[in-house]
């Protein structure tokens, strides 16, 4: 009998609807569950990008929030006011959102470091060093594999490296090219210092070093996210990270940059 390829029992699809300093939002779907991770575009833009993959916000069972910065929560107020979608966040993020967006949200609180479930998804949370109230990363265990979110972090701690290691698919921040950031004339020195600090954002080189530590035999897809429009170029981020992975013999990982202007192609896990 011919050997048939194994088909996962449950179809799991993952789409980065957009990622960059100006907005971050991703969509994850299993047979039973549909969620967003962050909602950093306008509600209209999120609806349009979901419509492009034949989905709509009406069927969402929840929105996972990494932290309260505008580029992660911009669309929340409008989306949630109309649709009452539950938000999954920690207490400090909830308080920051209530103050910032002047809205009442149906929050399902988690304690940073703890796990929780949304439908058939098991979500693991962990603290990341970034200048927000209580920012987190996620490892989402789906019936077909694990998806990691590691964005907006000043530096890659031992903890975050360990927590995302089980990922088959990972979104990793590659925010800026050091030289482009230093040469940038739009940003005052204080802003550059913030970005470069241990609670700011990962440079391409720092992302490459993190990727080298995270990479495993089962990591197959690495998305580079949160690219700065002014202080990075997709080819620079890709070269830094893919080049480093090649050097350490990790040629099985597909490295792809993301854009804040358009969704990435949907990935079937
Ligand atoms: Zn942030
Ligand atoms: Zn951000």
Tab-separated table of C-alpha atoms and ligand atoms in Angstrom:
chain	number	residue	atom	x	y	z
A	1	UNK	CA	0.000	0.000	0.000
A	2	UNK	CA	1.367	3.460	-0.814
A	3	UNK	CA	2.411	5.557	2.139
A	4	UNK	CA	-0.050	8.433	2.455
A	5	UNK	CA	1.095	11.748	3.938
A	6	UNK	CA	-0.288	12.290	7.414
A	7	UNK	CA	-3.012	14.933	7.533
A	8	UNK	CA	-3.531	16.716	10.853
A	9	UNK	CA	-6.900	15.849	12.397
A	10	UNK	CA	-7.739	19.509	12.921
A	11	UNK	CA	-7.155	22.284	10.423
A	12	UNK	CA	-5.364	25.182	12.052
A	13	UNK	CA	-4.725	28.355	10.143
A	14	UNK	CA	-2.630	31.304	11.099
A	15	UNK	CA	-2.554	34.698	9.386
A	16	UNK	CA	-0.533	37.724	10.404
A	17	UNK	CA	-2.959	40.477	9.383
A	18	UNK	CA	-0.152	42.993	9.726
A	19	UNK	CA	2.885	43.778	11.851
A	20	UNK	CA	5.056	46.850	12.211
A	21	UNK	CA	5.663	49.830	14.476
A	22	UNK	CA	2.356	51.272	13.230
A	23	UNK	CA	0.115	48.273	13.921
A	24	UNK	CA	0.061	44.620	14.957
A	25	UNK	CA	-2.692	42.036	14.618
A	26	UNK	CA	-2.779	38.306	13.914
A	27	UNK	CA	-5.583	35.788	13.397
A	28	UNK	CA	-5.561	32.163	14.535
A	29	UNK	CA	-8.252	29.633	13.773
A	30	UNK	CA	-8.940	25.994	14.571
A	31	UNK	CA	-12.099	23.982	13.853
A	32	UNK	CA	-13.538	25.244	17.142
A	33	UNK	CA	-11.863	28.542	17.931
A	34	UNK	CA	-11.185	31.884	16.271
A	35	UNK	CA	-9.098	34.551	17.959
A	36	UNK	CA	-7.062	37.658	17.301
A	37	UNK	CA	-3.732	38.306	18.936
A	38	UNK	CA	-3.599	42.085	19.461
A	39	UNK	CA	-5.809	44.523	17.561
A	40	UNK	CA	-3.421	47.285	16.602
A	41	UNK	CA	-5.161	48.548	13.468
A	42	UNK	CA	-8.435	50.455	13.187
A	43	UNK	CA	-11.537	48.280	13.512
A	44	UNK	CA	-12.301	49.017	9.867
A	45	UNK	CA	-8.851	47.897	8.753
A	46	UNK	CA	-9.099	44.700	10.824
A	47	UNK	CA	-12.485	43.957	9.281
A	48	UNK	CA	-11.106	44.525	5.780
A	49	UNK	CA	-8.112	42.292	6.357
A	50	UNK	CA	-10.289	39.536	7.825
A	51	UNK	CA	-12.673	39.879	4.878
A	52	UNK	CA	-9.736	39.332	2.521
A	53	UNK	CA	-9.427	35.818	4.027
A	54	UNK	CA	-13.225	35.343	4.083
A	55	UNK	CA	-13.545	35.888	7.830
A	56	UNK	CA	-15.282	38.504	9.953
A	57	UNK	CA	-14.905	39.895	13.498
A	58	UNK	CA	-18.408	38.644	14.366
A	59	UNK	CA	-17.176	35.060	14.783
A	60	UNK	CA	-14.228	35.873	17.076
A	61	UNK	CA	-14.217	34.190	20.477
A	62	UNK	CA	-11.580	36.432	21.963
A	63	UNK	CA	-8.712	38.863	21.527
A	64	UNK	CA	-5.424	38.170	23.313
A	65	UNK	CA	-3.586	41.341	24.325
A	66	UNK	CA	0.201	41.469	24.722
A	67	UNK	CA	0.271	45.026	26.143
A	68	UNK	CA	-1.504	48.374	25.974
A	69	UNK	CA	0.627	50.287	23.440
A	70	UNK	CA	-1.478	51.850	20.681
A	71	UNK	CA	0.097	49.799	17.900
A	72	UNK	CA	-1.422	46.708	19.613
A	73	UNK	CA	-4.838	47.961	20.728
A	74	UNK	CA	-5.935	50.702	18.333
A	75	UNK	CA	-9.014	48.861	17.055
A	76	UNK	CA	-10.220	47.490	20.395
A	77	UNK	CA	-12.637	50.189	21.465
A	78	UNK	CA	-14.694	50.070	18.268
A	79	UNK	CA	-14.483	46.300	17.771
A	80	UNK	CA	-15.471	45.499	21.339
A	81	UNK	CA	-18.139	48.178	21.753
A	82	UNK	CA	-20.141	46.657	18.933
A	83	UNK	CA	-19.355	42.982	19.265
A	84	UNK	CA	-18.642	42.359	22.966
A	85	UNK	CA	-15.645	40.211	22.145
A	86	UNK	CA	-13.910	39.007	25.326
A	87	UNK	CA	-10.416	40.354	25.902
A	88	UNK	CA	-7.748	38.158	27.458
A	89	UNK	CA	-5.246	40.307	29.335
A	90	UNK	CA	-3.638	40.743	32.735
A	91	UNK	CA	-4.894	43.171	35.395
A	92	UNK	CA	-2.406	45.992	34.811
A	93	UNK	CA	-3.052	45.910	31.078
A	94	UNK	CA	-6.805	46.003	31.730
A	95	UNK	CA	-6.391	49.076	33.929
A	96	UNK	CA	-4.190	50.790	31.343
A	97	UNK	CA	-6.741	50.028	28.610
A	98	UNK	CA	-9.669	51.322	30.657
A	99	UNK	CA	-7.808	54.582	31.241
A	100	UNK	CA	-6.445	54.915	27.700
A	101	UNK	CA	-9.487	53.902	25.680
A	102	UNK	CA	-12.128	55.123	28.135
A	103	UNK	CA	-14.117	51.998	27.524
A	104	UNK	CA	-15.515	49.047	29.398
A	105	UNK	CA	-14.340	45.710	28.179
A	106	UNK	CA	-15.355	42.139	28.898
A	107	UNK	CA	-11.951	41.149	30.275
A	108	UNK	CA	-10.975	37.587	31.131
A	109	UNK	CA	-7.992	38.213	33.336
A	110	UNK	CA	-4.936	36.011	33.491
A	111	UNK	CA	-1.968	36.259	35.801
A	112	UNK	CA	1.274	36.724	33.892
A	113	UNK	CA	3.104	33.405	33.850
A	114	UNK	CA	-0.102	31.369	34.114
A	115	UNK	CA	-1.869	29.361	31.394
A	116	UNK	CA	-5.485	29.578	30.258
A	117	UNK	CA	-7.722	28.123	27.579
A	118	UNK	CA	-9.792	29.635	24.809
A	119	UNK	CA	-11.831	26.889	23.131
A	120	UNK	CA	-9.360	24.205	22.070
A	121	UNK	CA	-6.361	26.545	22.412
A	122	UNK	CA	-4.089	26.357	25.463
A	123	UNK	CA	-2.365	29.682	25.953
A	124	UNK	CA	0.842	30.018	27.959
A	125	UNK	CA	1.874	33.519	29.052
A	126	UNK	CA	5.209	34.916	30.108
A	127	UNK	CA	6.644	38.286	31.017
A	128	UNK	CA	8.730	40.232	28.478
A	129	UNK	CA	11.031	43.184	29.240
A	130	UNK	CA	9.348	46.162	27.536
A	131	UNK	CA	8.246	49.604	28.708
A	132	UNK	CA	4.547	48.850	29.235
A	133	UNK	CA	2.573	48.061	32.431
A	134	UNK	CA	2.852	44.257	32.335
A	135	UNK	CA	3.757	43.160	28.793
A	136	UNK	CA	3.602	39.478	27.875
A	137	UNK	CA	4.511	37.012	25.173
A	138	UNK	CA	2.398	33.970	24.293
A	139	UNK	CA	2.911	30.367	23.362
A	140	UNK	CA	-0.381	29.096	21.963
A	141	UNK	CA	-0.728	25.327	21.824
A	142	UNK	CA	-3.147	24.301	19.066
A	143	UNK	CA	-4.212	20.776	18.075
A	144	UNK	CA	-1.827	21.016	15.097
A	145	UNK	CA	1.219	22.703	16.634
A	146	UNK	CA	2.458	25.607	18.732
A	147	UNK	CA	2.524	29.264	17.754
A	148	UNK	CA	4.795	31.675	19.638
A	149	UNK	CA	4.539	35.462	19.953
A	150	UNK	CA	7.654	37.311	20.952
A	151	UNK	CA	7.381	40.930	20.029
A	152	UNK	CA	8.061	44.246	21.761
A	153	UNK	CA	10.931	43.180	23.923
A	154	UNK	CA	13.980	45.128	24.922
A	155	UNK	CA	16.154	42.066	25.203
A	156	UNK	CA	15.704	38.324	24.988
A	157	UNK	CA	15.804	36.954	28.521
A	158	UNK	CA	16.511	33.316	29.359
A	159	UNK	CA	12.856	33.012	30.350
A	160	UNK	CA	11.428	34.113	27.006
A	161	UNK	CA	13.861	31.926	25.079
A	162	UNK	CA	12.803	28.874	27.091
A	163	UNK	CA	9.098	29.645	26.888
A	164	UNK	CA	8.951	29.930	23.071
A	165	UNK	CA	11.232	26.996	22.331
A	166	UNK	CA	8.300	24.572	21.787
A	167	UNK	CA	7.031	26.753	18.887
A	168	UNK	CA	6.748	25.373	15.372
A	169	UNK	CA	5.713	28.822	14.190
A	170	UNK	CA	7.104	31.966	15.782
A	171	UNK	CA	6.626	35.689	15.376
A	172	UNK	CA	9.828	37.380	16.520
A	173	UNK	CA	10.436	41.102	16.659
A	174	UNK	CA	13.139	42.541	14.365
A	175	UNK	CA	12.458	46.226	14.926
A	176	UNK	CA	15.382	48.207	13.621
A	177	UNK	CA	18.713	48.186	11.920
A	178	UNK	CA	21.175	49.794	14.338
A	179	UNK	CA	22.843	51.926	11.690
A	180	UNK	CA	19.554	53.200	10.232
A	181	UNK	CA	18.305	54.050	13.720
A	182	UNK	CA	21.478	55.938	14.589
A	183	UNK	CA	21.371	57.873	11.291
A	184	UNK	CA	17.634	58.624	11.537
A	185	UNK	CA	16.924	62.359	11.660
A	186	UNK	CA	13.204	62.204	12.580
A	187	UNK	CA	13.643	60.788	16.074
A	188	UNK	CA	15.070	62.815	18.956
A	189	UNK	CA	17.899	61.305	20.940
A	190	UNK	CA	15.585	60.436	23.867
A	191	UNK	CA	13.344	58.308	21.634
A	192	UNK	CA	16.358	56.502	20.177
A	193	UNK	CA	17.563	55.803	23.705
A	194	UNK	CA	14.159	54.348	24.568
A	195	UNK	CA	14.123	52.075	21.523
A	196	UNK	CA	17.683	50.899	22.185
A	197	UNK	CA	17.181	50.355	25.923
A	198	UNK	CA	16.763	46.982	27.599
A	199	UNK	CA	13.038	47.740	27.742
A	200	UNK	CA	12.658	48.972	24.171
A	201	UNK	CA	12.775	46.939	20.971
A	202	UNK	CA	14.976	44.219	19.437
A	203	UNK	CA	17.347	45.211	16.658
A	204	UNK	CA	17.893	42.916	13.676
A	205	UNK	CA	21.154	41.700	15.224
A	206	UNK	CA	19.494	41.074	18.579
A	207	UNK	CA	16.698	39.186	16.797
A	208	UNK	CA	19.322	37.079	15.010
A	209	UNK	CA	20.983	36.239	18.334
A	210	UNK	CA	17.597	35.372	19.867
A	211	UNK	CA	16.660	33.213	16.870
A	212	UNK	CA	19.935	31.321	17.216
A	213	UNK	CA	19.084	30.497	20.832
A	214	UNK	CA	15.446	29.626	20.162
A	215	UNK	CA	15.879	27.499	17.058
A	216	UNK	CA	15.063	23.810	17.380
A	217	UNK	CA	14.489	20.915	15.030
A	218	UNK	CA	10.740	21.554	15.117
A	219	UNK	CA	10.729	25.302	14.397
A	220	UNK	CA	9.617	25.553	10.783
A	221	UNK	CA	8.366	29.081	10.228
A	222	UNK	CA	9.864	32.266	11.652
A	223	UNK	CA	8.059	35.526	10.962
A	224	UNK	CA	10.021	38.712	11.575
A	225	UNK	CA	7.663	41.329	12.921
A	226	UNK	CA	7.350	44.885	14.191
A	227	UNK	CA	9.745	46.272	11.580
A	228	UNK	CA	10.208	50.015	11.891
A	229	UNK	CA	9.137	51.813	8.725
A	230	UNK	CA	11.938	54.379	8.936
A	231	UNK	CA	14.701	52.465	10.662
A	232	UNK	CA	14.567	49.071	9.014
A	233	UNK	CA	14.256	47.350	5.638
A	234	UNK	CA	12.775	43.880	5.152
A	235	UNK	CA	15.905	42.715	3.323
A	236	UNK	CA	18.175	43.846	6.186
A	237	UNK	CA	16.070	42.060	8.812
A	238	UNK	CA	15.868	38.932	6.670
A	239	UNK	CA	19.565	38.902	5.893
A	240	UNK	CA	20.538	39.294	9.553
A	241	UNK	CA	18.284	36.535	10.885
A	242	UNK	CA	18.254	34.040	8.001
A	243	UNK	CA	22.019	34.511	7.622
A	244	UNK	CA	22.597	33.694	11.296
A	245	UNK	CA	20.356	30.616	11.142
A	246	UNK	CA	22.198	29.391	8.047
A	247	UNK	CA	25.534	29.857	9.838
A	248	UNK	CA	24.380	27.569	12.642
A	249	UNK	CA	23.031	24.989	10.178
A	250	UNK	CA	19.324	25.689	10.777
A	251	UNK	CA	18.396	25.606	7.098
A	252	UNK	CA	15.020	23.956	7.772
A	253	UNK	CA	13.487	27.215	9.101
A	254	UNK	CA	11.594	29.394	6.655
A	255	UNK	CA	12.213	33.053	7.512
A	256	UNK	CA	9.679	35.603	6.289
A	257	UNK	CA	9.340	39.323	7.018
A	258	UNK	CA	5.911	40.796	7.765
A	259	UNK	CA	4.461	44.165	6.794
A	260	UNK	CA	2.107	46.555	8.494
A	261	UNK	CA	0.524	47.429	5.147
A	262	UNK	CA	-0.640	43.971	4.156
A	263	UNK	CA	-1.406	40.553	5.600
A	264	UNK	CA	1.041	37.687	5.214
A	265	UNK	CA	-0.167	34.624	3.306
A	266	UNK	CA	-2.197	32.282	5.543
A	267	UNK	CA	-0.180	29.407	6.961
A	268	UNK	CA	-1.757	25.985	7.548
A	269	UNK	CA	-0.163	24.329	10.555
B	1	LIG	ZN1	5.083	48.172	22.779
B	2	LIG	ZN1	4.528	47.536	19.470
